[in-house]
mmCIF file of C-alpha atoms in Angstrom:
data_model
loop_
_atom_site.group_PDB
_atom_site.id
_atom_site.type_symbol
_atom_site.label_atom_id
_atom_site.label_comp_id
_atom_site.label_asym_id
_atom_site.label_seq_id
_atom_site.Cartn_x
_atom_site.Cartn_y
_atom_site.Cartn_z
ATOM 1 C CA ILE A 939 62.359 -22.147 46.239
ATOM 2 C CA GLU A 940 59.919 -19.304 45.845
ATOM 3 C CA ARG A 941 57.423 -19.409 42.957
ATOM 4 C CA GLN A 942 54.286 -17.352 42.395
ATOM 5 C CA GLY A 943 54.265 -16.140 45.982
ATOM 6 C CA LEU A 944 54.686 -19.587 47.543
ATOM 7 C CA ARG A 945 57.774 -20.759 49.422
ATOM 8 C CA LEU A 946 58.512 -24.415 48.664
ATOM 9 C CA ALA A 947 60.807 -26.665 50.666
ATOM 10 C CA LEU A 948 62.124 -29.685 48.776
ATOM 11 C CA LEU A 949 63.488 -32.375 51.096
ATOM 12 C CA SER A 950 65.095 -35.544 49.763
ATOM 13 C CA TYR A 951 66.273 -38.680 51.578
ATOM 14 C CA ASN A 952 67.745 -42.083 50.832
ATOM 15 C CA GLU A 953 66.914 -45.447 52.396
ATOM 16 C CA PHE A 954 68.913 -47.672 50.061
ATOM 17 C CA MET A 955 72.284 -49.090 51.085
ATOM 18 C CA PRO A 956 75.192 -48.621 51.206
ATOM 19 C CA ARG A 957 75.022 -46.070 53.910
ATOM 20 C CA SER A 958 78.567 -45.012 53.000
ATOM 21 C CA PHE A 959 76.967 -42.535 50.566
ATOM 22 C CA GLU A 960 75.718 -40.500 53.555
ATOM 23 C CA ALA A 961 76.960 -36.922 53.947
ATOM 24 C CA GLY A 962 79.165 -36.194 56.935
ATOM 25 C CA HIS A 963 80.050 -32.985 58.736
ATOM 26 C CA ASP A 964 83.125 -32.661 56.481
ATOM 27 C CA ALA A 965 82.133 -34.733 53.435
ATOM 28 C CA PRO A 966 79.513 -34.327 50.703
ATOM 29 C CA GLY A 967 76.911 -37.011 50.258
ATOM 30 C CA ILE A 968 73.250 -37.812 50.600
ATOM 31 C CA ALA A 969 70.731 -37.245 53.381
ATOM 32 C CA TRP A 970 69.985 -40.570 55.036
ATOM 33 C CA SER A 971 66.405 -41.196 56.033
ATOM 34 C CA GLU A 972 66.183 -41.271 59.812
ATOM 35 C CA ASP A 973 62.523 -40.977 60.796
ATOM 36 C CA GLU A 974 62.998 -38.419 63.568
ATOM 37 C CA GLN A 975 65.342 -36.312 61.424
ATOM 38 C CA VAL A 976 62.851 -36.255 58.538
ATOM 39 C CA VAL A 977 60.067 -35.173 60.901
ATOM 40 C CA ASP A 978 62.338 -32.499 62.418
ATOM 41 C CA ASP A 979 63.358 -31.262 58.952
ATOM 42 C CA ILE A 980 59.710 -30.818 57.976
ATOM 43 C CA ALA A 981 59.101 -28.734 61.113
ATOM 44 C CA LEU A 982 62.245 -26.658 60.444
ATOM 45 C CA ALA A 983 61.200 -26.094 56.844
ATOM 46 C CA ARG A 984 57.938 -24.609 58.123
ATOM 47 C CA THR A 985 59.346 -22.593 61.045
ATOM 48 C CA ARG A 986 62.923 -21.565 60.249
ATOM 49 C CA HIS A 987 62.603 -21.397 56.475
ATOM 50 C CA ARG A 988 58.941 -20.270 56.440
ATOM 51 C CA ALA A 989 57.942 -22.794 53.774
ATOM 52 C CA ASP A 990 54.321 -22.663 52.710
ATOM 53 C CA LEU A 991 54.618 -26.122 51.156
ATOM 54 C CA VAL A 992 56.901 -29.074 51.917
ATOM 55 C CA LEU A 993 57.530 -31.764 49.313
ATOM 56 C CA VAL A 994 59.437 -34.879 50.380
ATOM 57 C CA PHE A 995 61.290 -37.037 47.850
ATOM 58 C CA MET A 996 62.293 -40.558 48.873
ATOM 59 C CA HIS A 997 64.761 -43.044 47.376
ATOM 60 C CA TRP A 998 63.304 -46.226 48.856
ATOM 61 C CA GLY A 999 61.629 -49.585 48.324
ATOM 62 C CA TRP A 1000 62.685 -52.872 46.743
ATOM 63 C CA GLU A 1001 63.505 -53.200 43.078
ATOM 64 C CA ASN A 1002 60.815 -54.578 40.756
ATOM 65 C CA GLU A 1003 58.091 -54.578 43.436
ATOM 66 C CA PRO A 1004 54.855 -53.147 41.936
ATOM 67 C CA ALA A 1005 53.429 -52.231 45.350
ATOM 68 C CA ALA A 1006 54.942 -50.229 48.170
ATOM 69 C CA ASN A 1007 56.134 -52.241 51.153
ATOM 70 C CA ALA A 1008 55.106 -51.788 54.793
ATOM 71 C CA ARG A 1009 58.149 -49.604 55.575
ATOM 72 C CA GLN A 1010 57.377 -47.208 52.710
ATOM 73 C CA ARG A 1011 53.727 -46.951 53.772
ATOM 74 C CA GLU A 1012 54.526 -46.352 57.437
ATOM 75 C CA LEU A 1013 57.120 -43.676 56.705
ATOM 76 C CA ALA A 1014 54.968 -41.937 54.060
ATOM 77 C CA ARG A 1015 52.085 -41.631 56.494
ATOM 78 C CA ARG A 1016 54.386 -40.388 59.216
ATOM 79 C CA VAL A 1017 55.843 -37.764 56.862
ATOM 80 C CA ILE A 1018 52.365 -36.541 55.859
ATOM 81 C CA ASP A 1019 51.273 -36.529 59.512
ATOM 82 C CA ALA A 1020 54.364 -34.388 60.269
ATOM 83 C CA GLY A 1021 53.206 -31.745 57.790
ATOM 84 C CA ALA A 1022 54.489 -32.679 54.323
ATOM 85 C CA ASP A 1023 52.180 -31.750 51.452
ATOM 86 C CA ALA A 1024 53.213 -34.635 49.182
ATOM 87 C CA VAL A 1025 55.616 -37.575 49.094
ATOM 88 C CA ILE A 1026 57.193 -38.661 45.814
ATOM 89 C CA GLY A 1027 59.362 -41.745 45.583
ATOM 90 C CA GLY A 1028 61.660 -43.637 43.343
ATOM 91 C CA HIS A 1029 64.213 -46.458 43.314
ATOM 92 C CA PRO A 1030 62.205 -49.643 42.657
ATOM 93 C CA HIS A 1031 62.751 -49.140 38.886
ATOM 94 C CA VAL A 1032 59.017 -49.722 38.338
ATOM 95 C CA THR A 1033 55.959 -47.617 39.026
ATOM 96 C CA GLN A 1034 54.259 -48.386 42.307
ATOM 97 C CA ASP A 1035 50.860 -47.668 43.753
ATOM 98 C CA ILE A 1036 49.624 -44.268 44.851
ATOM 99 C CA GLU A 1037 47.571 -43.414 47.897
ATOM 100 C CA ILE A 1038 45.961 -40.357 49.385
ATOM 101 C CA HIS A 1039 46.675 -39.916 53.095
ATOM 102 C CA ARG A 1040 44.807 -37.135 54.909
ATOM 103 C CA GLY A 1041 44.007 -35.585 51.555
ATOM 104 C CA LYS A 1042 47.654 -35.509 50.424
ATOM 105 C CA PRO A 1043 49.237 -37.610 47.670
ATOM 106 C CA VAL A 1044 51.866 -40.280 48.140
ATOM 107 C CA ILE A 1045 53.356 -41.471 44.851
ATOM 108 C CA TYR A 1046 55.472 -44.412 45.975
ATOM 109 C CA SER A 1047 57.533 -44.746 42.791
ATOM 110 C CA VAL A 1048 57.485 -42.966 39.451
ATOM 111 C CA GLY A 1049 59.647 -45.705 37.901
ATOM 112 C CA ASN A 1050 62.585 -45.187 35.535
ATOM 113 C CA PHE A 1051 62.759 -42.231 33.211
ATOM 114 C CA VAL A 1052 66.148 -42.596 31.547
ATOM 115 C CA MET A 1053 67.819 -45.955 32.000
ATOM 116 C CA LYS A 1054 69.424 -48.151 29.397
ATOM 117 C CA GLU A 1055 70.026 -51.225 31.548
ATOM 118 C CA THR A 1056 66.489 -52.531 32.030
ATOM 119 C CA ASP A 1057 65.742 -56.222 32.367
ATOM 120 C CA ASN A 1058 61.943 -56.357 32.108
ATOM 121 C CA GLU A 1059 59.049 -54.491 30.501
ATOM 122 C CA ALA A 1060 57.874 -52.935 33.788
ATOM 123 C CA GLN A 1061 61.243 -51.184 34.106
ATOM 124 C CA ARG A 1062 60.679 -49.552 30.717
ATOM 125 C CA GLN A 1063 57.577 -47.637 31.842
ATOM 126 C CA ALA A 1064 57.586 -44.505 33.983
ATOM 127 C CA TRP A 1065 55.359 -41.669 35.017
ATOM 128 C CA VAL A 1066 56.202 -38.043 34.429
ATOM 129 C CA LEU A 1067 54.399 -36.366 37.295
ATOM 130 C CA ARG A 1068 52.767 -32.953 37.060
ATOM 131 C CA LEU A 1069 51.889 -31.818 40.563
ATOM 132 C CA ARG A 1070 49.605 -28.790 40.851
ATOM 133 C CA LEU A 1071 50.214 -26.741 43.991
ATOM 134 C CA ASP A 1072 48.415 -23.876 45.667
ATOM 135 C CA ALA A 1073 48.512 -22.269 49.110
ATOM 136 C CA GLN A 1074 46.596 -25.215 50.607
ATOM 137 C CA GLY A 1075 49.064 -27.819 49.292
ATOM 138 C CA ALA A 1076 48.659 -30.300 46.469
ATOM 139 C CA ALA A 1077 45.617 -29.286 44.459
ATOM 140 C CA GLY A 1078 46.000 -32.315 42.236
ATOM 141 C CA PHE A 1079 48.282 -34.201 39.913
ATOM 142 C CA ASP A 1080 48.334 -36.076 36.697
ATOM 143 C CA THR A 1081 50.880 -38.415 35.253
ATOM 144 C CA HIS A 1082 52.054 -38.985 31.722
ATOM 145 C CA VAL A 1083 53.317 -42.417 30.761
ATOM 146 C CA ALA A 1084 56.785 -42.580 29.275
ATOM 147 C CA ARG A 1085 58.187 -45.714 27.672
ATOM 148 C CA ILE A 1086 61.922 -46.253 27.506
ATOM 149 C CA ASP A 1087 63.243 -47.724 24.270
ATOM 150 C CA GLN A 1088 66.127 -50.212 24.040
ATOM 151 C CA GLY A 1089 68.568 -47.307 23.783
ATOM 152 C CA GLY A 1090 67.386 -45.898 27.122
ATOM 153 C CA ILE A 1091 65.480 -42.963 25.616
ATOM 154 C CA PRO A 1092 62.009 -42.100 27.014
ATOM 155 C CA ARG A 1093 59.079 -41.378 24.690
ATOM 156 C CA HIS A 1094 55.613 -40.174 25.625
ATOM 157 C CA ASP A 1095 52.936 -42.885 25.472
ATOM 158 C CA PRO A 1096 49.639 -40.958 25.210
ATOM 159 C CA ASP A 1097 47.544 -44.115 24.725
ATOM 160 C CA THR A 1098 48.215 -45.686 28.126
ATOM 161 C CA PRO A 1099 45.985 -44.509 30.989
ATOM 162 C CA SER A 1100 47.809 -43.271 34.059
ATOM 163 C CA PRO A 1101 46.904 -42.027 37.549
ATOM 164 C CA CYS A 1102 45.226 -38.664 38.135
ATOM 165 C CA TRP A 1103 43.839 -37.000 41.244
ATOM 166 C CA GLN A 1104 42.247 -33.718 42.358
ATOM 167 C CA ARG A 1105 41.854 -32.388 45.891
ATOM 168 C CA GLY A 1106 38.628 -33.687 47.340
ATOM 169 C CA GLN A 1107 38.769 -37.020 45.543
ATOM 170 C CA ALA A 1108 39.031 -39.912 47.993
ATOM 171 C CA GLN A 1109 40.689 -42.152 45.400
ATOM 172 C CA VAL A 1110 43.163 -41.809 42.578
ATOM 173 C CA ALA A 1111 41.480 -42.283 39.203
ATOM 174 C CA SER A 1112 42.861 -43.468 35.906
ATOM 175 C CA CYS A 1113 42.903 -40.999 33.052
ATOM 176 C CA LEU A 1114 44.393 -40.508 29.632
ATOM 177 C CA ALA A 1115 47.014 -37.817 30.054
#
């Protein structure tokens, strides 16, 4: 994607079974997360496709876990070390922690946005992420809390603080979005 003079590569991978959803040479499907392939894809996005920025989206983690697991953390750091500008995840159905690795954001899970079949309050809260990008990568982000009602419809919750960050900050802060 090219926007405002910047070429963006959006890469997306899955780590949640069944692996039968994986694309094949003659069948549509998803990109499975193989560490070496993800690292190679980041390099190709920069060299072959001349991407200025690389954003990696991951479908990973265990459901209902409020913190990222060791696998998520290890892969996120490897992806950033390989040249990604940000990592954004989902699948656990709840929001998870956020970290800054080498000055680049890793949002482990934004939670559910539209989902009727929730079984606990944590599954009914999500973050809508606004990522600000410039030629140097992620300049910052803020999140807006959305609450999902019993019908599965999200509504903005402006009264709940949510994570925010700007380049140069060592930590993610809480702010009212």
